[in-house]
GROMACS .gro file of C-alpha atoms in nm:
model
  452
    1MET     CA    1  -1.014  -7.225   0.394
    2ALA     CA    2  -1.293  -7.443   0.259
    3SER     CA    3  -1.293  -7.645  -0.059
    4GLY     CA    4  -1.435  -7.963  -0.206
    5GLY     CA    5  -1.715  -8.158  -0.044
    6PRO     CA    6  -1.797  -8.506   0.080
    7ALA     CA    7  -1.951  -8.767  -0.139
    8ALA     CA    8  -2.330  -8.755  -0.136
    9GLY     CA    9  -2.577  -9.038  -0.113
   10ASP     CA   10  -2.871  -9.092  -0.347
   11GLY     CA   11  -3.103  -8.869  -0.145
   12GLU     CA   12  -2.842  -8.594  -0.118
   13GLU     CA   13  -2.765  -8.623  -0.488
   14LYS     CA   14  -3.130  -8.583  -0.581
   15GLY     CA   15  -3.152  -8.286  -0.348
   16GLY     CA   16  -2.837  -8.143  -0.508
   17VAL     CA   17  -2.986  -8.183  -0.857
   18ARG     CA   18  -3.302  -8.005  -0.750
   19ALA     CA   19  -3.098  -7.727  -0.592
   20ALA     CA   20  -2.890  -7.694  -0.907
   21LEU     CA   21  -3.197  -7.676  -1.133
   22SER     CA   22  -3.351  -7.418  -0.902
   23GLY     CA   23  -3.054  -7.194  -0.982
   24LEU     CA   24  -3.169  -7.148  -1.341
   25THR     CA   25  -3.219  -6.783  -1.426
   26THR     CA   26  -3.510  -6.649  -1.630
   27ARG     CA   27  -3.295  -6.676  -1.941
   28GLY     CA   28  -3.202  -7.033  -1.858
   29ARG     CA   29  -3.562  -7.134  -1.795
   30SER     CA   30  -3.667  -6.965  -2.119
   31PHE     CA   31  -3.404  -7.154  -2.317
   32LEU     CA   32  -3.506  -7.482  -2.156
   33ALA     CA   33  -3.876  -7.420  -2.222
   34ALA     CA   34  -3.807  -7.312  -2.581
   35GLY     CA   35  -3.594  -7.620  -2.642
   36ILE     CA   36  -3.860  -7.855  -2.507
   37ALA     CA   37  -4.129  -7.680  -2.715
   38ALA     CA   38  -3.914  -7.701  -3.028
   39ALA     CA   39  -3.846  -8.070  -2.970
   40VAL     CA   40  -4.217  -8.143  -2.928
   41CYS     CA   41  -4.303  -7.950  -3.245
   42ALA     CA   42  -4.027  -8.128  -3.436
   43TYR     CA   43  -4.166  -8.465  -3.328
   44VAL     CA   44  -4.520  -8.370  -3.429
   45LEU     CA   45  -4.421  -8.212  -3.762
   46GLY     CA   46  -4.144  -8.460  -3.838
   47GLN     CA   47  -3.878  -8.187  -3.876
   48SER     CA   48  -3.537  -8.324  -3.782
   49ASP     CA   49  -3.363  -7.987  -3.819
   50LEU     CA   50  -3.603  -7.830  -3.573
   51LEU     CA   51  -3.533  -8.120  -3.334
   52ARG     CA   52  -3.161  -8.038  -3.341
   53VAL     CA   53  -3.232  -7.675  -3.261
   54GLY     CA   54  -3.462  -7.776  -2.979
   55LEU     CA   55  -3.204  -8.010  -2.830
   56LEU     CA   56  -2.941  -7.737  -2.849
   57LEU     CA   57  -3.167  -7.489  -2.671
   58ALA     CA   58  -3.258  -7.740  -2.398
   59VAL     CA   59  -2.910  -7.883  -2.341
   60LEU     CA   60  -2.727  -7.549  -2.314
   61PRO     CA   61  -2.878  -7.442  -1.977
   62LEU     CA   62  -2.846  -7.798  -1.843
   63VAL     CA   63  -2.477  -7.802  -1.931
   64CYS     CA   64  -2.432  -7.466  -1.756
   65VAL     CA   65  -2.606  -7.608  -1.447
   66ALA     CA   66  -2.379  -7.914  -1.444
   67VAL     CA   67  -2.060  -7.709  -1.486
   68LEU     CA   68  -2.154  -7.459  -1.214
   69TYR     CA   69  -2.269  -7.729  -0.976
   70ARG     CA   70  -1.929  -7.896  -1.006
   71THR     CA   71  -1.736  -7.569  -0.998
   72ARG     CA   72  -1.887  -7.438  -0.677
   73TYR     CA   73  -1.724  -7.723  -0.484
   74ARG     CA   74  -1.389  -7.651  -0.647
   75VAL     CA   75  -1.361  -7.290  -0.533
   76ALA     CA   76  -1.192  -7.234  -0.196
   77GLY     CA   77  -1.243  -6.930   0.022
   78SER     CA   78  -1.052  -6.796   0.323
   79ARG     CA   79  -1.068  -6.495   0.553
   80ARG     CA   80  -0.799  -6.316   0.753
   81LEU     CA   81  -0.838  -6.041   1.013
   82ALA     CA   82  -0.574  -5.774   1.063
   83PRO     CA   83  -0.579  -5.739   1.355
   84ALA     CA   84  -0.820  -5.977   1.529
   85ARG     CA   85  -0.835  -5.757   1.841
   86VAL     CA   86  -0.895  -5.381   1.810
   87PRO     CA   87  -0.992  -5.103   2.052
   88ALA     CA   88  -1.340  -4.957   2.030
   89GLY     CA   89  -1.354  -4.692   1.759
   90ALA     CA   90  -1.058  -4.835   1.567
   91GLU     CA   91  -1.076  -5.008   1.231
   92ALA     CA   92  -0.981  -5.361   1.138
   93ARG     CA   93  -0.932  -5.488   0.786
   94VAL     CA   94  -1.078  -5.817   0.669
   95HIS     CA   95  -0.901  -5.989   0.380
   96LEU     CA   96  -1.091  -6.237   0.165
   97ARG     CA   97  -0.925  -6.475  -0.080
   98MET     CA   98  -1.082  -6.700  -0.341
   99ASP     CA   99  -0.885  -6.981  -0.507
  100ASN     CA  100  -0.989  -7.166  -0.821
  101VAL     CA  101  -0.856  -7.519  -0.768
  102THR     CA  102  -1.000  -7.662  -1.090
  103ARG     CA  103  -0.858  -7.687  -1.441
  104LEU     CA  104  -1.143  -7.481  -1.580
  105PRO     CA  105  -1.194  -7.106  -1.552
  106THR     CA  106  -1.481  -6.979  -1.344
  107GLY     CA  107  -1.753  -6.745  -1.455
  108LEU     CA  108  -1.862  -6.433  -1.274
  109LEU     CA  109  -1.818  -6.460  -0.895
  110MET     CA  110  -2.012  -6.250  -0.644
  111LEU     CA  111  -1.889  -6.251  -0.283
  112GLN     CA  112  -2.085  -6.149   0.023
  113ASP     CA  113  -1.962  -6.170   0.379
  114HIS     CA  114  -2.203  -6.166   0.671
  115VAL     CA  115  -2.112  -5.910   0.939
  116PRO     CA  116  -2.313  -5.775   1.234
  117TYR     CA  117  -2.479  -5.444   1.162
  118VAL     CA  118  -2.277  -5.266   1.433
  119LEU     CA  119  -1.961  -5.326   1.228
  120GLY     CA  120  -2.092  -5.154   0.918
  121PRO     CA  121  -2.270  -5.241   0.593
  122ARG     CA  122  -2.256  -5.592   0.452
  123PRO     CA  123  -1.965  -5.608   0.203
  124ARG     CA  124  -2.030  -5.732  -0.151
  125PHE     CA  125  -1.775  -5.787  -0.429
  126VAL     CA  126  -1.795  -5.890  -0.794
  127LEU     CA  127  -1.500  -6.086  -0.931
  128ASP     CA  128  -1.444  -6.141  -1.299
  129ARG     CA  129  -1.333  -6.468  -1.453
  130VAL     CA  130  -1.073  -6.655  -1.242
  131GLU     CA  131  -0.826  -6.859  -1.445
  132PRO     CA  132  -0.746  -7.224  -1.355
  133GLY     CA  133  -0.533  -7.230  -1.040
  134GLY     CA  134  -0.574  -6.854  -1.000
  135ARG     CA  135  -0.675  -6.651  -0.698
  136ARG     CA  136  -0.840  -6.321  -0.622
  137GLU     CA  137  -0.805  -6.112  -0.305
  138VAL     CA  138  -1.033  -5.836  -0.181
  139SER     CA  139  -1.063  -5.659   0.153
  140TYR     CA  140  -1.300  -5.441   0.351
  141ARG     CA  141  -1.293  -5.249   0.677
  142VAL     CA  142  -1.502  -5.294   0.991
  143ARG     CA  143  -1.538  -5.061   1.287
  144SER     CA  144  -1.740  -5.058   1.608
  145ASP     CA  145  -1.777  -4.805   1.889
  146LEU     CA  146  -1.916  -5.080   2.111
  147ARG     CA  147  -1.685  -5.335   2.270
  148GLY     CA  148  -1.771  -5.702   2.232
  149ARG     CA  149  -1.701  -6.016   2.031
  150TYR     CA  150  -1.850  -6.015   1.683
  151PRO     CA  151  -1.868  -6.312   1.444
  152LEU     CA  152  -1.768  -6.256   1.082
  153GLY     CA  153  -1.914  -6.499   0.833
  154PRO     CA  154  -2.004  -6.725   0.685
  155LEU     CA  155  -1.875  -6.616   0.347
  156GLN     CA  156  -2.129  -6.657   0.069
  157LEU     CA  157  -2.028  -6.716  -0.291
  158ARG     CA  158  -2.257  -6.677  -0.590
  159LEU     CA  159  -2.142  -6.819  -0.923
  160SER     CA  160  -2.275  -6.732  -1.266
  161ASP     CA  161  -2.198  -6.888  -1.605
  162PRO     CA  162  -2.083  -6.671  -1.899
  163PHE     CA  163  -2.421  -6.710  -2.073
  164GLY     CA  164  -2.624  -6.603  -1.769
  165MET     CA  165  -2.819  -6.931  -1.771
  166CYS     CA  166  -2.765  -7.027  -1.407
  167GLU     CA  167  -2.668  -6.878  -1.072
  168LEU     CA  168  -2.570  -7.097  -0.777
  169THR     CA  169  -2.491  -6.995  -0.421
  170ARG     CA  170  -2.248  -7.158  -0.182
  171SER     CA  171  -2.201  -7.071   0.186
  172PHE     CA  172  -1.873  -7.159   0.356
  173SER     CA  173  -1.906  -7.286   0.711
  174ALA     CA  174  -1.598  -7.114   0.855
  175PHE     CA  175  -1.626  -6.787   1.045
  176ASP     CA  176  -1.393  -6.566   1.249
  177ILE     CA  177  -1.431  -6.360   1.565
  178LEU     CA  178  -1.343  -5.992   1.587
  179THR     CA  179  -1.281  -5.882   1.945
  180VAL     CA  180  -1.343  -5.514   2.014
  181ILE     CA  181  -1.171  -5.427   2.341
  182PRO     CA  182  -1.226  -5.113   2.553
  183ARG     CA  183  -1.044  -4.795   2.466
  184THR     CA  184  -0.727  -4.739   2.666
  185GLU     CA  185  -0.548  -4.416   2.745
  186PRO     CA  186  -0.176  -4.378   2.818
  187LEU     CA  187  -0.131  -4.287   3.183
  188PRO     CA  188   0.139  -4.054   3.317
  189PRO     CA  189   0.425  -4.201   3.523
  190VAL     CA  190   0.348  -4.171   3.894
  191ARG     CA  191   0.589  -4.325   4.144
  192LEU     CA  192   0.483  -4.401   4.499
  193ALA     CA  193   0.738  -4.397   4.779
  194GLY     CA  194   0.872  -4.724   4.906
  195GLU     CA  195   0.896  -4.902   4.573
  196ALA     CA  196   1.180  -5.151   4.584
  197ALA     CA  197   1.439  -5.174   4.313
  198GLY     CA  198   1.524  -5.492   4.134
  199HIS     CA  199   1.438  -5.684   3.821
  200GLY     CA  200   1.227  -5.442   3.617
  201ASP     CA  201   1.017  -5.152   3.741
  202GLY     CA  202   0.822  -5.229   4.054
  203SER     CA  203   0.999  -5.563   4.104
  204ARG     CA  204   1.240  -5.710   4.351
  205ARG     CA  205   1.450  -6.023   4.378
  206SER     CA  206   1.430  -6.280   4.651
  207LEU     CA  207   1.639  -6.588   4.716
  208ALA     CA  208   1.467  -6.917   4.660
  209LEU     CA  209   1.484  -7.182   4.930
  210ALA     CA  210   1.799  -7.387   4.869
  211GLY     CA  211   1.763  -7.676   5.111
  212ASP     CA  212   1.736  -8.034   4.989
  213ASP     CA  213   1.379  -8.067   5.110
  214ASP     CA  214   1.236  -7.732   5.007
  215VAL     CA  215   1.432  -7.652   4.691
  216ILE     CA  216   1.235  -7.494   4.408
  217PRO     CA  217   1.357  -7.672   4.092
  218ARG     CA  218   1.297  -7.600   3.727
  219GLY     CA  219   1.364  -7.786   3.404
  220TYR     CA  220   1.718  -7.797   3.267
  221ARG     CA  221   1.788  -7.547   2.989
  222HIS     CA  222   2.072  -7.547   2.740
  223GLY     CA  223   2.367  -7.366   2.895
  224ASP     CA  224   2.277  -7.430   3.262
  225ASP     CA  225   2.568  -7.518   3.490
  226LEU     CA  226   2.563  -7.893   3.557
  227ARG     CA  227   2.668  -7.821   3.916
  228ARG     CA  228   2.318  -7.680   3.972
  229VAL     CA  229   2.147  -8.010   3.882
  230HIS     CA  230   1.924  -8.128   4.167
  231TRP     CA  231   1.944  -8.505   4.146
  232ARG     CA  232   1.659  -8.582   4.385
  233SER     CA  233   1.414  -8.378   4.174
  234THR     CA  234   1.565  -8.527   3.858
  235ALA     CA  235   1.486  -8.876   3.984
  236ARG     CA  236   1.137  -8.770   4.087
  237TYR     CA  237   1.040  -8.605   3.757
  238GLY     CA  238   1.237  -8.826   3.521
  239GLU     CA  239   1.419  -8.534   3.356
  240LEU     CA  240   1.709  -8.306   3.444
  241MET     CA  241   1.607  -8.046   3.702
  242VAL     CA  242   1.825  -7.759   3.828
  243ARG     CA  243   1.809  -7.542   4.139
  244ARG     CA  244   1.635  -7.209   4.096
  245GLU     CA  245   1.887  -7.016   4.304
  246GLU     CA  246   1.716  -6.683   4.265
  247GLN     CA  247   1.401  -6.575   4.092
  248PRO     CA  248   1.241  -6.242   4.013
  249GLN     CA  249   0.950  -6.155   4.236
  250ARG     CA  250   0.731  -5.901   4.065
  251ALA     CA  251   0.533  -5.644   4.260
  252ARG     CA  252   0.162  -5.711   4.243
  253CYS     CA  253  -0.133  -5.501   4.144
  254THR     CA  254  -0.504  -5.582   4.157
  255VAL     CA  255  -0.746  -5.386   3.942
  256LEU     CA  256  -1.097  -5.412   4.086
  257LEU     CA  257  -1.394  -5.338   3.861
  258ASP     CA  258  -1.736  -5.289   4.014
  259THR     CA  259  -1.992  -5.430   3.767
  260ARG     CA  260  -2.306  -5.427   3.986
  261ARG     CA  261  -2.611  -5.331   3.786
  262ILE     CA  262  -2.754  -5.123   4.071
  263ALA     CA  263  -2.431  -4.920   4.088
  264TYR     CA  264  -2.467  -4.762   3.744
  265GLN     CA  265  -2.729  -4.570   3.553
  266GLY     CA  266  -2.749  -4.516   3.181
  267SER     CA  267  -2.601  -4.712   2.895
  268GLY     CA  268  -2.408  -4.662   2.574
  269PRO     CA  269  -2.048  -4.572   2.490
  270ASP     CA  270  -2.055  -4.256   2.704
  271SER     CA  271  -2.208  -4.412   3.015
  272ALA     CA  272  -2.043  -4.432   3.356
  273PHE     CA  273  -2.007  -4.810   3.332
  274GLU     CA  274  -1.821  -4.790   3.001
  275TRP     CA  275  -1.591  -4.527   3.150
  276ALA     CA  276  -1.515  -4.764   3.439
  277VAL     CA  277  -1.442  -5.053   3.200
  278SER     CA  278  -1.214  -4.832   2.990
  279GLY     CA  279  -1.042  -4.705   3.304
  280ALA     CA  280  -0.978  -5.058   3.428
  281ALA     CA  281  -0.833  -5.152   3.088
  282SER     CA  282  -0.603  -4.849   3.090
  283ALA     CA  283  -0.481  -4.928   3.441
  284LEU     CA  284  -0.415  -5.292   3.352
  285VAL     CA  285  -0.210  -5.205   3.045
  286HIS     CA  286  -0.016  -4.937   3.231
  287MET     CA  287   0.075  -5.165   3.521
  288LEU     CA  288   0.180  -5.449   3.293
  289GLU     CA  289   0.404  -5.212   3.101
  290ARG     CA  290   0.568  -5.116   3.430
  291GLY     CA  291   0.655  -5.479   3.507
  292PHE     CA  292   0.387  -5.560   3.764
  293ALA     CA  293   0.213  -5.893   3.805
  294VAL     CA  294  -0.147  -5.789   3.748
  295ARG     CA  295  -0.487  -5.945   3.790
  296LEU     CA  296  -0.837  -5.825   3.710
  297LEU     CA  297  -1.095  -5.874   3.984
  298THR     CA  298  -1.468  -5.805   3.969
  299ASP     CA  299  -1.732  -5.771   4.237
  300THR     CA  300  -1.841  -6.129   4.164
  301GLY     CA  301  -1.506  -6.260   4.292
  302GLY     CA  302  -1.391  -6.366   3.945
  303SER     CA  303  -1.018  -6.323   3.888
  304VAL     CA  304  -0.835  -6.300   3.554
  305PRO     CA  305  -0.594  -6.437   3.435
  306GLY     CA  306  -0.630  -6.684   3.722
  307GLU     CA  307  -0.284  -6.840   3.671
  308GLY     CA  308  -0.014  -6.846   3.931
  309ALA     CA  309  -0.045  -6.766   4.299
  310ASP     CA  310  -0.358  -6.582   4.408
  311GLY     CA  311  -0.475  -6.554   4.048
  312PHE     CA  312  -0.197  -6.321   3.930
  313ALA     CA  313  -0.019  -6.362   3.600
  314GLY     CA  314   0.244  -6.627   3.662
  315ALA     CA  315   0.609  -6.612   3.568
  316THR     CA  316   0.547  -6.842   3.272
  317GLN     CA  317   0.283  -6.612   3.127
  318ASP     CA  318   0.426  -6.304   2.961
  319SER     CA  319   0.269  -5.962   2.979
  320ALA     CA  320   0.130  -5.970   2.626
  321ASP     CA  321  -0.064  -6.291   2.690
  322SER     CA  322  -0.188  -6.162   3.023
  323ALA     CA  323  -0.300  -5.833   2.873
  324GLY     CA  324  -0.476  -6.011   2.589
  325LEU     CA  325  -0.664  -6.242   2.825
  326MET     CA  326  -0.776  -5.958   3.050
  327MET     CA  327  -0.871  -5.739   2.756
  328ASP     CA  328  -1.079  -6.020   2.608
  329THR     CA  329  -1.258  -6.043   2.942
  330LEU     CA  330  -1.323  -5.669   2.952
  331ALA     CA  331  -1.449  -5.680   2.593
  332VAL     CA  332  -1.751  -5.886   2.700
  333VAL     CA  333  -1.790  -5.792   3.068
  334ASP     CA  334  -2.144  -5.694   3.157
  335HIS     CA  335  -2.342  -5.590   3.461
  336SER     CA  336  -2.368  -5.841   3.742
  337ASP     CA  337  -2.686  -5.897   3.941
  338GLY     CA  338  -2.504  -5.886   4.273
  339ALA     CA  339  -2.585  -5.620   4.529
  340GLY     CA  340  -2.258  -5.609   4.724
  341LEU     CA  341  -1.879  -5.622   4.715
  342SER     CA  342  -1.837  -5.899   4.973
  343ARG     CA  343  -1.714  -6.159   4.723
  344SER     CA  344  -1.432  -5.940   4.598
  345TYR     CA  345  -1.347  -5.854   4.960
  346ASP     CA  346  -1.316  -6.225   5.038
  347VAL     CA  347  -1.066  -6.265   4.752
  348LEU     CA  348  -0.861  -5.966   4.862
  349ARG     CA  349  -0.867  -6.075   5.226
  350GLY     CA  350  -0.680  -6.393   5.140
  351SER     CA  351  -0.410  -6.232   4.925
  352THR     CA  352  -0.079  -6.069   5.009
  353GLU     CA  353  -0.003  -5.702   5.003
  354GLY     CA  354   0.013  -5.510   4.679
  355LEU     CA  355  -0.132  -5.214   4.498
  356LEU     CA  356  -0.511  -5.202   4.466
  357VAL     CA  357  -0.677  -4.985   4.199
  358ALA     CA  358  -1.056  -4.988   4.219
  359PHE     CA  359  -1.326  -4.848   3.994
  360PHE     CA  360  -1.650  -4.821   4.191
  361GLY     CA  361  -1.999  -4.725   4.088
  362ASP     CA  362  -2.252  -4.580   4.333
  363LEU     CA  363  -2.167  -4.679   4.692
  364ASP     CA  364  -2.414  -4.682   4.976
  365GLU     CA  365  -2.308  -4.678   5.341
  366GLU     CA  366  -2.284  -5.057   5.370
  367GLN     CA  367  -2.077  -5.105   5.055
  368THR     CA  368  -1.852  -4.814   5.150
  369ALA     CA  369  -1.771  -4.998   5.473
  370VAL     CA  370  -1.689  -5.315   5.278
  371ALA     CA  371  -1.465  -5.119   5.040
  372ALA     CA  372  -1.291  -4.955   5.336
  373ARG     CA  373  -1.197  -5.295   5.479
  374MET     CA  374  -1.029  -5.392   5.150
  375ARG     CA  375  -0.753  -5.147   5.233
  376GLN     CA  376  -0.630  -5.344   5.536
  377ARG     CA  377  -0.391  -5.578   5.355
  378SER     CA  378  -0.317  -5.360   5.056
  379GLY     CA  379   0.009  -5.175   5.031
  380ALA     CA  380  -0.166  -4.884   4.863
  381ALA     CA  381  -0.522  -4.837   4.745
  382VAL     CA  382  -0.663  -4.594   4.490
  383ALA     CA  383  -1.038  -4.566   4.432
  384PHE     CA  384  -1.218  -4.393   4.145
  385VAL     CA  385  -1.582  -4.350   4.250
  386LEU     CA  386  -1.834  -4.278   3.975
  387ASP     CA  387  -2.155  -4.101   4.069
  388SER     CA  388  -2.363  -4.240   3.782
  389SER     CA  389  -2.655  -4.007   3.855
  390GLY     CA  390  -2.425  -3.717   3.777
  391TRP     CA  391  -2.346  -3.878   3.444
  392THR     CA  392  -2.711  -3.907   3.346
  393GLN     CA  393  -2.860  -3.594   3.509
  394GLY     CA  394  -2.568  -3.354   3.486
  395PRO     CA  395  -2.382  -3.179   3.773
  396ARG     CA  396  -2.571  -3.155   4.097
  397ASP     CA  397  -2.507  -3.030   4.450
  398ASP     CA  398  -2.487  -3.352   4.646
  399THR     CA  399  -2.264  -3.419   4.945
  400GLU     CA  400  -2.330  -3.793   4.952
  401VAL     CA  401  -2.036  -3.875   4.724
  402GLU     CA  402  -1.799  -3.659   4.931
  403THR     CA  403  -1.915  -3.840   5.243
  404ARG     CA  404  -1.828  -4.177   5.087
  405LEU     CA  405  -1.491  -4.046   4.972
  406ARG     CA  406  -1.411  -3.917   5.319
  407GLN     CA  407  -1.495  -4.255   5.471
  408LEU     CA  408  -1.258  -4.426   5.228
  409ARG     CA  409  -0.980  -4.175   5.289
  410GLU     CA  410  -1.004  -4.224   5.663
  411THR     CA  411  -0.907  -4.590   5.615
  412GLY     CA  412  -0.608  -4.510   5.393
  413TRP     CA  413  -0.761  -4.502   5.047
  414THR     CA  414  -0.666  -4.241   4.793
  415ALA     CA  415  -1.021  -4.177   4.674
  416LEU     CA  416  -1.136  -3.950   4.393
  417ALA     CA  417  -1.476  -3.870   4.250
  418VAL     CA  418  -1.515  -3.914   3.875
  419PRO     CA  419  -1.736  -3.647   3.717
  420SER     CA  420  -1.902  -3.696   3.382
  421GLY     CA  421  -1.654  -3.696   3.093
  422ALA     CA  422  -1.346  -3.686   3.316
  423ALA     CA  423  -1.007  -3.775   3.166
  424LEU     CA  424  -0.842  -4.068   3.340
  425PRO     CA  425  -0.481  -3.942   3.290
  426ASP     CA  426  -0.567  -3.624   3.481
  427LEU     CA  427  -0.729  -3.820   3.762
  428TRP     CA  428  -0.435  -4.062   3.768
  429ARG     CA  429  -0.194  -3.773   3.812
  430LEU     CA  430  -0.417  -3.620   4.079
  431ALA     CA  431  -0.429  -3.953   4.265
  432GLY     CA  432  -0.050  -3.965   4.277
  433ARG     CA  433  -0.033  -3.610   4.408
  434GLN     CA  434  -0.294  -3.673   4.677
  435HIS     CA  435  -0.119  -3.989   4.789
  436SER     CA  436   0.212  -3.808   4.820
  437GLU     CA  437   0.052  -3.534   5.025
  438SER     CA  438  -0.121  -3.779   5.256
  439ALA     CA  439   0.200  -3.981   5.296
  440VAL     CA  440   0.394  -3.669   5.399
  441ALA     CA  441   0.118  -3.556   5.634
  442GLY     CA  442   0.099  -3.898   5.798
  443GLY     CA  443   0.472  -3.950   5.818
  444THR     CA  444   0.457  -4.256   5.591
  445THR     CA  445   0.799  -4.382   5.485
  446GLY     CA  446   0.680  -4.635   5.232
  447PHE     CA  447   0.496  -4.958   5.176
  448SER     CA  448   0.529  -5.281   4.992
  449GLY     CA  449   0.442  -5.212   4.630
  450GLY     CA  450   0.358  -4.906   4.429
  451TRP     CA  451   0.290  -4.796   4.078
  452SER     CA  452   0.474  -4.604   3.813
   0.00000   0.00000   0.00000
């Protein structure tokens, strides 16, 4: 919402007067010129009646300029997005509202909102007279097939007087951001053996340390038993603290996205890289819905959300906030200039066991070896390997991808090739089936973690 304006100095006032006079239309300039000419003729000829007519013709456009110049700072505008975060290909609606905060009615109002060309044509609206204290609301739709963050605004307002003597433009400074996140697909439920029961799917409970020296306290909440108050922590923090006798420990999942520029070919919504980004987004949403503590990891070593232990979503951060933060990251993620996966391996090497879901681009022999070592501490590991040359050149008879997949499988990965246009739900179901078969063949009884 923007309305009013600060007081102007002499220089700003002169500039404002010049700007206001420059808003005179052809009709307004004609009236002003005719009035001045009539006044000059009346003075030369000594005709007082003609002087009155000339003054009327000259004053009318000046009065319109003064009224509009004052009115444009007494009209408030606001914008609202519904919603502010949409998947690629979906529509969002933008609501505009204009309020007349003066005691005088406005003339004709023309609204124009600035939007990037990828969201559609620039919206323009014409509003009729707005009564004193009245408001007008209009809306338009925006849509983009490309993920990203797009600014909307500023809103531009053009005012016109009823006589058509003057037109003035005002631009509001406020703007909003529309976030277009990757498309996500619902994934089928796949349960891996060894998943422990407990608080929520894929979660388990563990007792917190209860000794005086290593107690894990938390703030007192209304309804807590006063017998659980830990007085030593209360004295330390200056507020009531209670023992956290037991706490939910959520199973963990890391979604690894390979963003190396050299690992992908092609561009656009149907490219291999966009498929990988969309796949990572789908996996993140699915795992959060199943109650896992999830983090997004890229080949650069960056981890999102970065809160809590090892960068996973902490207990104080609910799934909706975590999903929103990771989706905002995926909305703007781009290719990295790195050539290897060593940084992401370093992050995984220092973390505890959990499920690892990776989306790889082209892998050479060296990077395949690095990816194979990631499996050492992971409870389970699933890799989707995209042969980007197959996406750009069509199907081809090449055994290189199968060689990489076999190397990953030998170290315990459940690895699948992703052909052009593949559906992630089908691959997700196939990954679960392959893991079950390999677990039975290897005599595996379970592991720490899993996915549903």
